[in-house]
Each structure stands twice: as C-alpha cells, then as structure tokens.
Amino acid sequence: MGLVVQKFGGTSVGSSERIQNVANRVIEEKAAGNDVVVVVSAMGKTTDELVSLSKELNENPSKREMDMLLTTGEQITISLLSLALQAKGHDAVSLTGWQAGMKTEEVHGNARITNIETVRIKQYLKENKIVVVAGFQGITENNEITTLGRGGSDTTAVALAAALEAEKCDIYTDVTGVYTTDPRYVKGARKLNSISYDEMLELANLGAGVLHPRAVEFAKNYEVKLEVRSSLEKERGTIIKEEAEMEDNLLVRGIAFEDNISRVTVIGMEDDIYTLPSIFSLLAKHHINVDIIVQSVTSAKSAVSFSVKTEELQRTLSVLEAQKRNLQYEEVEHENGLSKVSIVGSGMVSNPGVAAKMFEVLQDSKVQVKMVSTSEIKVSTVVVQKDMVKAVEALHETFELTNERVGK
Ligand code: ADP
Ligand code: ASP
Ligand code: MG
C-alpha cells in the first residue's frame, strides 16, 4: 500500500472506450489499497491536429499562443477521465498543470519543471480522492502557461512521482514495454525485462520515443521506480532502474534511430584556435542545436561538418550566410535526407571493438557511414535515410538482440 502514479498516453485515451478502460485500470490500483495520481495525455492525435490547425492560420505561430492552444488537449482528457471515474462511483478530481502546482521556467514550448507545489494534490489524496492531472503542462512565476516539449506527459508523471515520493510510476502506453528497438519498424524487436536509467536515457535522447528523455532524467536523479507497460495487455512491462539485469551479457541493449537529419559543412576557414568557437558560439547564440561535429584539415584550411535537425537547416544556413564576412569561410555545403542510427549498451564500457563491429556490419549491408560520434555506452552513425531501417535490422541481428534469449 502506498502512492502510485499512473500515466496514460495518447493512444491509451484515444476514445471513450479507451477512457473507460483507463478508468478500470485506475480503479484496480485504487482497489489494491493505493492512493492514485493519474497523469493523462491529449486524446489520440489531438496535439498534432491542433498544430496543423494553427498552421492554417499562421505559418509562424508565437510559442506562447501555441502553449495556450496545445494545453487544451490534456484538459479535455482529465475532465473526461474524472467523469468516467465518477460514473463508476469513485471520487475523482481533475487538475490542470497550474492547479496541480507544476511550476516551470519561463520558456514556451519546451519548459523545464522547476518545482511542484504538492499541497493541493496531497489534500485531495487525504480526502481519498483519485487525482487526475493534465500532463505536458505547467505554469511560470508570471502565471504564463507552458508546455514541456512533445511527449512531455511522461515528465509530468515522473516528476510528480518524485515530488510525492510515490512507491512507483507506471507509464501505460501502446506497446508492452521498452523493446530492443522500435517494434513498429523491426519485426524481431524484443521486450526487455529491465534496462538501466543510463541506457534508457541514451536511447530516449537518440530517438526512442517510448519515454521522454527528461522523464528518465527525473527518474534517475530521484530514483523513481519506473515501469513501461501496456494499457491494454495485463502482462508485466519493462522496469527502468539503476542496474539492469545483464541478460546474457549482451554488449548492446538497444538500438535507437531518428530521421530528418541534415549535415552542414563549412569549408575553407583558416585552421586556427578561433575556428570552432566562432562557428559554434554563433549557432548557440541563435539557439540552434548542433549534434555531431567533425573537423578535418587539409593544407591549413579546415572543413567543419555538423549535423542539425532538418527543421533547423534553413535557419542554420541563414545564420551562417549572414556572418560570411566575419567567419571568412569559402563556402557552406549541406546534405538532407539523413538519419542517425545508434547502438546503446552499458556492456560496451569495458569491451573495445564494438564500434568497429558496427562499421563492419554497415559495410556488409552496403550502408555508407557519413558521421560518427561515441560515448562510453553508445555509438551513433549518420547514414542516408533510405538505409535507416536496413541498418537497424542488420545491427539488431549482429548484436544478438533478435536472439530468443533476450527478454525472456
Ligand atoms: P504514448 O502516447 O503512450 O506516450 P508514444 O507514441 O509516445 O506513446 O510512445 C510509444 C511508441 O514508442 C511505440 O508505439 C513505439 O512505436 C515507439 N518506440 C520507439 N522506440 C521504442 C522502443 N525501443 N521500445 C518500445 N517502443 C518504442
Ligand atoms: N500531448 C502531448 C504530445 O502529443 C504530450 C504527450 O502526449 O506526452 O506531445
Ligand atoms: Mg509519449
């Protein structure tokens, strides 16, 4: 007996039948003697539809108004779920982000949670109510409504679990757990029994959309017991914890991928100590997120390549063009239609040769590697988009993730 935070994502609350199903899952948890706080996302594709609607009226909408618009999606779900719970004879109360005390920094579109004032939630729990909180939203010191980034309801749930010192946080979604790779793309993908916070954080940051990276960060920092599981199937999901079980000592635990990547190359700057800082402080000043960076030098001239999200490409090129005289480069090239494919596993730390093996597999599959970056527990490669799934499948096979032994 204790406090449990349950989070249900968009597909899981996508219709009135699905909301009935969620209400039943909530009631089961309550009937087991737990206090329950439920976090929900907007129904189905509501958030995407609201984004499209805004684009019909304004090509370049202000971030403040987008937050005002997108937060309505979750507000619909909290009230509907509370109504469903009440109809089933349970005392439920819905709270928007600000009512739940979810304080964020003053940033629209991708705000970080700074603090949660839990007094109101605790009072309702004391009154034995089921508390239903809108995911993905918060409020600033100046009472501005903010959102936490796409997929941010996960973060609401884990942050609440940390602040309320919940026994566990269950993330209910449309797959039965965290898989070795996205099961929608790779048939042989297998569910993992457990995964470490660090590995999950890498996978989430590298494109595995099953959990929001900041949710994993919160879980790691506050040691929240986290489980990803299905809202429809009753089977056990994947536990995310400090140390995952070493299932057969596999070097790679999972593979993540992300498309719509572009590569930009700045050619012909002098090769001196100013080259890198001048390019990257300029981009940072314009809040352009750069990912992989590669520099090569030939006859004292440098070529600096870096990757950005394709949606940032035009802005990146404009910023560089505007500073051509200052930077004194010869030309800027770019390439679109790229993807990033990454292998992740804490077993890599003490095993050299994992990157080499990855390159060999890609070579055997005739996949050209355009850029590389590594950390202790991951290797990322940039490849052309049309090769992405082929590369993931080949790596999945070679690193024995398809093997029956995994995820038993
Ligand atoms: P929700 O709406 O419940 O938050 P999401 O769509 O955000 O659901 O996340 C679940 C989806 O994440 C799955 O449908 C799956 O396609 C995708 N996904 C990507 N990588 C993985 C992975 N490694 N394991 C499981 N699911 C993954
Ligand atoms: N509704 C938001 C989104 O679609 C938040 C979430 O689902 O987590 O991104
Ligand atoms: Mg999600």
CSV table of C-alpha atoms and ligand atoms in Angstrom, one decimal:
chain,number,residue,atom,x,y,z
A,1,MET,CA,0.0,0.0,0.0
A,2,GLY,CA,1.3,3.4,-0.9
A,3,LEU,CA,1.0,6.1,-3.5
A,4,VAL,CA,1.1,5.1,-7.2
A,5,VAL,CA,1.4,7.5,-10.2
A,6,GLN,CA,-0.1,6.1,-13.4
A,7,LYS,CA,0.4,7.8,-16.8
A,8,PHE,CA,-1.7,7.0,-19.9
A,9,GLY,CA,-0.5,8.2,-23.3
A,10,GLY,CA,-2.5,9.5,-26.3
A,11,THR,CA,-3.5,6.2,-27.9
A,12,SER,CA,-4.5,4.8,-24.5
A,13,VAL,CA,-7.1,7.6,-24.0
A,14,GLY,CA,-7.9,7.9,-27.7
A,15,SER,CA,-11.7,7.2,-27.5
A,16,SER,CA,-14.4,6.9,-24.8
A,17,GLU,CA,-14.0,3.1,-24.8
A,18,ARG,CA,-10.3,3.6,-24.2
A,19,ILE,CA,-11.0,6.1,-21.4
A,20,GLN,CA,-13.4,3.5,-19.8
A,21,ASN,CA,-10.5,1.0,-20.0
A,22,VAL,CA,-8.2,3.5,-18.3
A,23,ALA,CA,-10.8,4.2,-15.6
A,24,ASN,CA,-10.9,0.5,-14.9
A,25,ARG,CA,-7.1,0.3,-14.6
A,26,VAL,CA,-7.1,3.2,-12.2
A,27,ILE,CA,-9.8,1.6,-10.1
A,28,GLU,CA,-7.9,-1.7,-9.9
A,29,GLU,CA,-4.9,0.2,-8.5
A,30,LYS,CA,-7.1,2.0,-6.0
A,31,ALA,CA,-8.9,-1.2,-5.0
A,32,ALA,CA,-5.5,-2.7,-4.2
A,33,GLY,CA,-5.4,-0.1,-1.4
A,34,ASN,CA,-3.2,2.5,-3.1
A,35,ASP,CA,-3.6,6.3,-3.3
A,36,VAL,CA,-3.6,7.1,-7.0
A,37,VAL,CA,-2.5,10.1,-9.0
A,38,VAL,CA,-3.2,9.7,-12.7
A,39,VAL,CA,-1.5,11.7,-15.5
A,40,VAL,CA,-3.0,11.7,-18.9
A,41,SER,CA,-2.1,13.0,-22.4
A,42,ALA,CA,-4.3,14.5,-25.0
A,43,MET,CA,-6.6,12.0,-26.8
A,44,GLY,CA,-5.1,10.3,-29.8
A,45,LYS,CA,-3.6,12.7,-32.3
A,46,THR,CA,-5.2,15.8,-30.8
A,47,THR,CA,-1.9,17.6,-30.3
A,48,ASP,CA,-0.9,17.0,-33.9
A,49,GLU,CA,-4.3,18.2,-35.1
A,50,LEU,CA,-4.1,21.4,-33.0
A,51,VAL,CA,-0.6,22.0,-34.5
A,52,SER,CA,-2.0,21.6,-38.1
A,53,LEU,CA,-4.9,23.9,-37.3
A,54,SER,CA,-2.7,26.6,-36.1
A,55,LYS,CA,-0.6,26.4,-39.3
A,56,GLU,CA,-3.7,27.0,-41.3
A,57,LEU,CA,-4.0,30.4,-39.7
A,58,ASN,CA,-0.4,31.3,-39.1
A,59,GLU,CA,2.8,29.9,-40.7
A,60,ASN,CA,5.0,31.1,-37.9
A,61,PRO,CA,2.9,31.0,-34.7
A,62,SER,CA,4.1,32.5,-31.5
A,63,LYS,CA,5.3,30.0,-28.9
A,64,ARG,CA,3.1,31.5,-26.2
A,65,GLU,CA,-0.1,31.1,-28.2
A,66,MET,CA,0.9,27.5,-29.2
A,67,ASP,CA,1.3,26.6,-25.5
A,68,MET,CA,-2.2,28.1,-24.8
A,69,LEU,CA,-3.6,26.0,-27.6
A,70,LEU,CA,-1.8,22.7,-27.1
A,71,THR,CA,-2.6,22.5,-23.3
A,72,THR,CA,-6.3,22.4,-24.1
A,73,GLY,CA,-5.8,18.8,-25.4
A,74,GLU,CA,-4.9,17.4,-22.0
A,75,GLN,CA,-7.6,19.5,-20.3
A,76,ILE,CA,-10.2,17.5,-22.3
A,77,THR,CA,-8.8,14.2,-21.2
A,78,ILE,CA,-8.6,15.0,-17.4
A,79,SER,CA,-12.2,16.0,-17.3
A,80,LEU,CA,-13.4,13.0,-19.3
A,81,LEU,CA,-11.5,10.6,-17.2
A,82,SER,CA,-12.7,12.1,-14.0
A,83,LEU,CA,-16.3,11.9,-15.3
A,84,ALA,CA,-15.8,8.2,-16.2
A,85,LEU,CA,-14.4,7.5,-12.7
A,86,GLN,CA,-17.3,9.4,-11.1
A,87,ALA,CA,-19.8,7.4,-13.1
A,88,LYS,CA,-18.2,4.3,-11.8
A,89,GLY,CA,-18.8,5.5,-8.2
A,90,HIS,CA,-15.3,6.9,-7.5
A,91,ASP,CA,-14.4,10.2,-6.1
A,92,ALA,CA,-12.1,11.8,-8.7
A,93,VAL,CA,-10.9,15.3,-9.3
A,94,SER,CA,-9.1,16.7,-12.3
A,95,LEU,CA,-6.4,19.4,-12.1
A,96,THR,CA,-4.7,21.3,-14.9
A,97,GLY,CA,-0.9,21.8,-14.6
A,98,TRP,CA,-1.2,25.1,-12.8
A,99,GLN,CA,-3.8,23.7,-10.4
A,100,ALA,CA,-1.5,20.8,-9.6
A,101,GLY,CA,1.3,23.3,-8.7
A,102,MET,CA,3.5,22.3,-11.7
A,103,LYS,CA,6.0,25.3,-11.8
A,104,THR,CA,8.3,25.7,-14.8
A,105,GLU,CA,10.9,28.1,-16.1
A,106,GLU,CA,9.9,31.0,-18.3
A,107,VAL,CA,10.2,29.2,-21.6
A,108,HIS,CA,7.5,28.3,-24.1
A,109,GLY,CA,7.4,25.1,-26.0
A,110,ASN,CA,10.0,23.2,-24.1
A,111,ALA,CA,10.0,24.4,-20.4
A,112,ARG,CA,11.7,22.5,-17.6
A,113,ILE,CA,9.9,21.9,-14.3
A,114,THR,CA,11.5,23.9,-11.5
A,115,ASN,CA,9.3,22.9,-8.6
A,116,ILE,CA,6.0,21.2,-7.8
A,117,GLU,CA,3.8,22.6,-5.1
A,118,THR,CA,2.1,19.5,-3.9
A,119,VAL,CA,-0.2,20.9,-1.2
A,120,ARG,CA,-3.4,20.7,-3.2
A,121,ILE,CA,-2.8,17.2,-4.5
A,122,LYS,CA,-1.9,16.0,-1.0
A,123,GLN,CA,-5.1,17.5,0.4
A,124,TYR,CA,-7.2,15.6,-2.2
A,125,LEU,CA,-5.3,12.4,-1.5
A,126,LYS,CA,-6.0,12.8,2.2
A,127,GLU,CA,-9.7,13.1,1.2
A,128,ASN,CA,-9.3,9.8,-0.5
A,129,LYS,CA,-9.9,11.2,-4.0
A,130,ILE,CA,-8.3,10.0,-7.2
A,131,VAL,CA,-6.4,12.9,-8.6
A,132,VAL,CA,-6.2,13.3,-12.4
A,133,VAL,CA,-3.5,15.7,-13.6
A,134,ALA,CA,-3.0,17.1,-17.1
A,135,GLY,CA,0.3,16.0,-18.5
A,136,PHE,CA,2.7,18.1,-20.6
A,137,GLN,CA,1.9,21.5,-19.0
A,138,GLY,CA,3.0,23.9,-16.3
A,139,ILE,CA,2.9,27.5,-15.1
A,140,THR,CA,5.6,30.1,-14.8
A,141,GLU,CA,6.2,32.6,-11.9
A,142,ASN,CA,4.4,35.1,-14.1
A,143,ASN,CA,1.4,32.8,-14.5
A,144,GLU,CA,2.1,32.0,-18.1
A,145,ILE,CA,1.0,28.6,-19.3
A,146,THR,CA,3.9,26.5,-20.6
A,147,THR,CA,4.4,23.1,-22.2
A,148,LEU,CA,7.2,20.6,-21.5
A,149,GLY,CA,8.1,19.5,-25.1
A,150,ARG,CA,6.4,16.9,-27.2
A,151,GLY,CA,5.9,13.7,-25.3
A,152,GLY,CA,6.2,15.6,-22.0
A,153,SER,CA,3.4,13.9,-20.1
A,154,ASP,CA,5.9,11.3,-19.2
A,155,THR,CA,7.9,14.0,-17.5
A,156,THR,CA,4.9,15.3,-15.6
A,157,ALA,CA,4.2,11.8,-14.3
A,158,VAL,CA,7.8,11.0,-13.2
A,159,ALA,CA,8.3,14.5,-11.6
A,160,LEU,CA,5.1,14.0,-9.7
A,161,ALA,CA,6.2,10.6,-8.5
A,162,ALA,CA,9.4,12.1,-7.3
A,163,ALA,CA,7.8,15.1,-5.6
A,164,LEU,CA,5.1,12.9,-3.9
A,165,GLU,CA,7.7,10.2,-3.1
A,166,ALA,CA,5.4,7.6,-4.8
A,167,GLU,CA,6.1,3.9,-4.5
A,168,LYS,CA,6.2,3.6,-8.3
A,169,CYS,CA,5.4,5.3,-11.5
A,170,ASP,CA,3.8,3.2,-14.2
A,171,ILE,CA,3.9,4.5,-17.8
A,172,TYR,CA,1.0,2.9,-19.7
A,173,THR,CA,1.3,3.0,-23.4
A,174,ASP,CA,0.5,1.2,-26.7
A,175,VAL,CA,3.4,-1.2,-26.5
A,176,THR,CA,4.1,-3.8,-23.8
A,177,GLY,CA,7.4,-2.3,-22.7
A,178,VAL,CA,10.7,-1.0,-23.8
A,179,TYR,CA,11.9,-3.1,-26.7
A,180,THR,CA,15.4,-3.7,-28.2
A,181,THR,CA,14.3,-1.3,-30.9
A,182,ASP,CA,11.1,0.3,-32.1
A,183,PRO,CA,8.8,-2.8,-32.7
A,184,ARG,CA,6.8,-0.8,-35.3
A,185,TYR,CA,9.9,-0.8,-37.6
A,186,VAL,CA,11.7,-4.1,-36.7
A,187,LYS,CA,9.7,-7.3,-36.5
A,188,GLY,CA,12.3,-9.2,-34.5
A,189,ALA,CA,12.4,-6.5,-31.7
A,190,ARG,CA,12.1,-8.0,-28.2
A,191,LYS,CA,10.7,-6.6,-25.0
A,192,LEU,CA,13.4,-6.1,-22.3
A,193,ASN,CA,12.7,-7.2,-18.7
A,194,SER,CA,14.7,-4.3,-17.4
A,195,ILE,CA,17.0,-1.5,-18.6
A,196,SER,CA,19.3,0.9,-16.6
A,197,TYR,CA,18.5,4.6,-16.3
A,198,ASP,CA,21.6,5.5,-18.2
A,199,GLU,CA,20.9,3.2,-21.1
A,200,MET,CA,17.3,4.4,-21.3
A,201,LEU,CA,18.4,8.0,-21.2
A,202,GLU,CA,20.7,7.4,-24.1
A,203,LEU,CA,18.0,5.6,-26.1
A,204,ALA,CA,15.5,8.3,-25.3
A,205,ASN,CA,17.9,11.1,-26.3
A,206,LEU,CA,18.8,9.2,-29.5
A,207,GLY,CA,15.2,9.0,-30.8
A,208,ALA,CA,13.4,6.1,-29.0
A,209,GLY,CA,10.1,7.9,-28.5
A,210,VAL,CA,8.8,5.5,-25.9
A,211,LEU,CA,9.9,7.7,-23.0
A,212,HIS,CA,10.6,11.4,-22.9
A,213,PRO,CA,14.3,12.0,-22.0
A,214,ARG,CA,13.6,14.4,-19.2
A,215,ALA,CA,11.3,11.8,-17.6
A,216,VAL,CA,14.2,9.4,-17.5
A,217,GLU,CA,16.5,12.1,-16.1
A,218,PHE,CA,14.0,12.7,-13.2
A,219,ALA,CA,13.6,9.0,-12.6
A,220,LYS,CA,17.4,8.6,-12.4
A,221,ASN,CA,18.0,11.6,-10.2
A,222,TYR,CA,15.2,10.8,-7.7
A,223,GLU,CA,15.5,7.0,-8.0
A,224,VAL,CA,11.8,6.7,-9.1
A,225,LYS,CA,10.8,3.1,-9.7
A,226,LEU,CA,9.6,3.3,-13.3
A,227,GLU,CA,7.8,0.7,-15.4
A,228,VAL,CA,6.7,1.0,-19.0
A,229,ARG,CA,3.8,-1.3,-19.8
A,230,SER,CA,0.7,-1.8,-21.9
A,231,SER,CA,-2.6,-0.1,-21.1
A,232,LEU,CA,-4.5,-3.0,-22.8
A,233,GLU,CA,-2.5,-6.1,-22.1
A,234,LYS,CA,-2.1,-7.2,-18.5
A,235,GLU,CA,1.5,-8.5,-18.8
A,236,ARG,CA,4.5,-7.2,-17.0
A,237,GLY,CA,6.3,-4.4,-18.7
A,238,THR,CA,9.9,-3.1,-18.5
A,239,ILE,CA,11.4,-1.9,-15.3
A,240,ILE,CA,13.8,1.0,-15.6
A,241,LYS,CA,16.3,1.0,-12.7
A,242,GLU,CA,19.9,1.7,-11.6
A,243,GLU,CA,21.4,-1.6,-12.8
A,244,ALA,CA,19.6,-3.7,-15.4
A,245,GLU,CA,19.9,-7.5,-15.2
A,246,MET,CA,22.7,-8.5,-17.6
A,247,GLU,CA,20.6,-10.6,-19.8
A,248,ASP,CA,23.3,-12.9,-21.3
A,249,ASN,CA,25.9,-10.2,-21.1
A,250,LEU,CA,24.9,-8.6,-24.3
A,251,LEU,CA,27.1,-5.7,-25.4
A,252,VAL,CA,24.2,-3.8,-26.9
A,253,ARG,CA,20.9,-3.4,-25.1
A,254,GLY,CA,19.0,-1.4,-27.7
A,255,ILE,CA,19.1,0.5,-31.0
A,256,ALA,CA,17.6,3.9,-31.5
A,257,PHE,CA,17.1,5.9,-34.7
A,258,GLU,CA,16.0,9.2,-35.8
A,259,ASP,CA,15.3,10.7,-39.3
A,260,ASN,CA,15.2,14.1,-40.8
A,261,ILE,CA,18.8,14.9,-40.0
A,262,SER,CA,20.9,17.3,-42.2
A,263,ARG,CA,24.6,17.7,-42.4
A,264,VAL,CA,26.2,21.1,-42.9
A,265,THR,CA,29.9,21.6,-43.9
A,266,VAL,CA,31.7,25.0,-43.5
A,267,ILE,CA,34.6,24.9,-45.9
A,268,GLY,CA,37.8,26.9,-46.1
A,269,MET,CA,38.2,28.7,-42.8
A,270,GLU,CA,41.7,29.2,-41.5
A,271,ASP,CA,42.7,26.3,-39.3
A,272,ASP,CA,43.3,28.1,-36.0
A,273,ILE,CA,42.1,28.2,-32.4
A,274,TYR,CA,39.2,30.5,-33.4
A,275,THR,CA,37.6,28.3,-36.0
A,276,LEU,CA,35.4,26.1,-33.8
A,277,PRO,CA,34.4,28.7,-31.2
A,278,SER,CA,33.4,31.2,-33.8
A,279,ILE,CA,31.1,28.8,-35.7
A,280,PHE,CA,29.5,27.2,-32.7
A,281,SER,CA,29.1,30.2,-30.4
A,282,LEU,CA,27.3,31.9,-33.3
A,283,LEU,CA,24.9,28.9,-33.7
A,284,ALA,CA,24.4,28.7,-29.9
A,285,LYS,CA,23.5,32.4,-29.8
A,286,HIS,CA,20.7,31.6,-32.2
A,287,HIS,CA,19.6,28.6,-30.1
A,288,ILE,CA,20.5,26.1,-32.9
A,289,ASN,CA,21.0,22.7,-31.5
A,290,VAL,CA,24.0,21.0,-33.1
A,291,ASP,CA,24.6,17.3,-32.6
A,292,ILE,CA,27.6,15.5,-34.2
A,293,ILE,CA,30.7,17.6,-35.1
A,294,VAL,CA,33.5,16.5,-37.3
A,295,GLN,CA,36.5,18.6,-38.3
A,296,SER,CA,39.1,17.8,-40.9
A,297,VAL,CA,42.1,19.9,-42.0
A,298,THR,CA,43.9,20.0,-45.4
A,299,SER,CA,46.7,22.4,-46.1
A,300,ALA,CA,45.9,24.7,-43.2
A,301,LYS,CA,42.3,25.1,-44.3
A,302,SER,CA,39.6,23.5,-42.3
A,303,ALA,CA,36.3,21.8,-43.1
A,304,VAL,CA,33.9,21.6,-40.2
A,305,SER,CA,30.8,19.4,-40.6
A,306,PHE,CA,28.0,19.2,-38.1
A,307,SER,CA,24.5,17.7,-38.0
A,308,VAL,CA,21.3,19.5,-37.2
A,309,LYS,CA,17.6,18.6,-37.4
A,310,THR,CA,16.3,19.2,-40.9
A,311,GLU,CA,13.7,21.6,-39.5
A,312,GLU,CA,16.6,23.8,-38.3
A,313,LEU,CA,18.5,23.7,-41.6
A,314,GLN,CA,17.2,26.8,-43.3
A,315,ARG,CA,17.8,28.9,-40.1
A,316,THR,CA,21.3,27.5,-39.8
A,317,LEU,CA,22.2,28.3,-43.4
A,318,SER,CA,20.8,31.9,-43.0
A,319,VAL,CA,22.7,32.5,-39.8
A,320,LEU,CA,26.0,31.3,-41.4
A,321,GLU,CA,25.3,33.3,-44.6
A,322,ALA,CA,24.7,36.5,-42.6
A,323,GLN,CA,28.1,36.1,-40.9
A,324,LYS,CA,30.1,35.0,-44.0
A,325,ARG,CA,32.5,38.0,-43.9
A,326,ASN,CA,33.2,37.6,-40.2
A,327,LEU,CA,33.8,33.9,-40.4
A,328,GLN,CA,35.7,34.2,-43.6
A,329,TYR,CA,34.8,30.8,-45.0
A,330,GLU,CA,34.8,29.8,-48.7
A,331,GLU,CA,31.5,28.0,-48.9
A,332,VAL,CA,28.9,26.1,-47.0
A,333,GLU,CA,27.6,22.8,-48.2
A,334,HIS,CA,24.7,20.8,-46.9
A,335,GLU,CA,23.1,17.4,-47.3
A,336,ASN,CA,19.5,16.5,-46.5
A,337,GLY,CA,17.7,13.2,-46.1
A,338,LEU,CA,19.9,11.7,-43.4
A,339,SER,CA,19.2,9.6,-40.4
A,340,LYS,CA,21.0,8.8,-37.2
A,341,VAL,CA,21.3,5.1,-36.1
A,342,SER,CA,22.7,4.4,-32.6
A,343,ILE,CA,23.6,1.4,-30.6
A,344,VAL,CA,23.4,1.6,-26.8
A,345,GLY,CA,24.6,-0.7,-24.0
A,346,SER,CA,26.5,-0.4,-20.8
A,347,GLY,CA,28.3,-3.6,-21.7
A,348,MET,CA,30.3,-1.5,-24.2
A,349,VAL,CA,32.3,0.3,-21.5
A,350,SER,CA,34.8,-2.5,-21.0
A,351,ASN,CA,34.6,-4.0,-24.4
A,352,PRO,CA,36.7,-2.5,-27.2
A,353,GLY,CA,35.8,-3.1,-30.8
A,354,VAL,CA,32.1,-2.5,-30.6
A,355,ALA,CA,32.3,0.5,-32.9
A,356,ALA,CA,34.5,-1.5,-35.3
A,357,LYS,CA,31.9,-4.3,-35.4
A,358,MET,CA,29.2,-1.8,-36.1
A,359,PHE,CA,31.1,-0.3,-39.0
A,360,GLU,CA,31.7,-3.8,-40.4
A,361,VAL,CA,28.1,-4.7,-40.3
A,362,LEU,CA,27.1,-1.5,-42.0
A,363,GLN,CA,29.8,-2.0,-44.7
A,364,ASP,CA,28.5,-5.6,-45.3
A,365,SER,CA,25.0,-4.1,-45.7
A,366,LYS,CA,26.3,-1.5,-48.2
A,367,VAL,CA,25.4,1.3,-45.8
A,368,GLN,CA,27.7,4.3,-46.0
A,369,VAL,CA,28.5,6.0,-42.7
A,370,LYS,CA,28.6,9.7,-43.1
A,371,MET,CA,29.4,10.8,-39.5
A,372,VAL,CA,30.2,9.1,-36.2
A,373,SER,CA,30.0,10.0,-32.5
A,374,THR,CA,30.7,7.9,-29.5
A,375,SER,CA,30.3,7.9,-25.7
A,376,GLU,CA,31.1,5.3,-23.1
A,377,ILE,CA,27.8,3.5,-23.7
A,378,LYS,CA,26.8,4.4,-27.3
A,379,VAL,CA,27.9,4.7,-30.9
A,380,SER,CA,25.9,6.9,-33.2
A,381,THR,CA,26.3,6.9,-37.0
A,382,VAL,CA,24.7,9.2,-39.6
A,383,VAL,CA,23.5,7.3,-42.7
A,384,VAL,CA,21.2,8.1,-45.6
A,385,GLN,CA,17.6,8.0,-44.6
A,386,LYS,CA,16.7,5.2,-47.1
A,387,ASP,CA,19.2,2.9,-45.5
A,388,MET,CA,18.0,3.6,-41.9
A,389,VAL,CA,15.7,0.5,-41.3
A,390,LYS,CA,18.1,-1.8,-43.2
A,391,ALA,CA,21.0,-0.6,-40.9
A,392,VAL,CA,18.9,-1.1,-37.8
A,393,GLU,CA,17.8,-4.6,-38.8
A,394,ALA,CA,21.4,-5.6,-39.6
A,395,LEU,CA,22.7,-4.3,-36.3
A,396,HIS,CA,19.8,-5.9,-34.4
A,397,GLU,CA,20.7,-9.2,-35.9
A,398,THR,CA,24.5,-8.9,-35.4
A,399,PHE,CA,24.4,-7.8,-31.8
A,400,GLU,CA,22.2,-10.8,-31.0
A,401,LEU,CA,19.1,-8.7,-30.0
A,402,THR,CA,16.9,-10.9,-32.1
A,403,ASN,CA,18.1,-13.9,-30.2
A,404,GLU,CA,15.4,-15.8,-28.3
A,405,ARG,CA,17.4,-15.5,-25.1
A,406,VAL,CA,16.7,-11.8,-24.7
A,407,GLY,CA,13.6,-10.6,-22.9
A,408,LYS,CA,12.6,-14.0,-21.6
B,1,ADP,P1,2.3,7.5,-25.6
B,1,ADP,O1,1.2,8.2,-26.5
B,1,ADP,O2,1.7,6.4,-24.8
B,1,ADP,O3,3.1,8.4,-24.9
B,1,ADP,P2,4.4,7.2,-27.6
B,1,ADP,O4,3.9,7.1,-29.0
B,1,ADP,O5,4.9,8.4,-27.1
B,1,ADP,O6,3.1,6.7,-26.7
B,1,ADP,O7,5.4,6.0,-27.3
B,1,ADP,C1,5.2,4.7,-27.6
B,1,ADP,C2,5.8,4.4,-29.0
B,1,ADP,O8,7.2,4.4,-28.9
B,1,ADP,C3,5.6,3.0,-29.5
B,1,ADP,O9,4.3,2.9,-30.2
B,1,ADP,C4,6.8,2.7,-30.4
B,1,ADP,O10,6.4,2.9,-31.8
B,1,ADP,C5,7.8,3.8,-30.0
B,1,ADP,N1,9.1,3.2,-29.7
B,1,ADP,C6,10.3,3.7,-30.1
B,1,ADP,N2,11.3,3.0,-29.7
B,1,ADP,C7,10.8,2.1,-28.9
B,1,ADP,C8,11.4,1.0,-28.1
B,1,ADP,N3,12.7,0.9,-28.0
B,1,ADP,N4,10.5,0.2,-27.4
B,1,ADP,C9,9.2,0.4,-27.4
B,1,ADP,N5,8.6,1.4,-28.2
B,1,ADP,C10,9.4,2.2,-28.9
B,2,ASP,N1,0.1,15.6,-25.9
B,2,ASP,C1,1.5,15.9,-25.9
B,2,ASP,C2,2.1,15.4,-27.2
B,2,ASP,O1,1.4,14.8,-28.0
B,2,ASP,C3,2.2,15.4,-24.7
B,2,ASP,C4,2.2,13.9,-24.6
B,2,ASP,O2,1.5,13.1,-25.2
B,2,ASP,O3,3.1,13.4,-23.8
B,2,ASP,O4,3.3,15.6,-27.4
B,3,MG,MG,4.9,9.5,-25.4
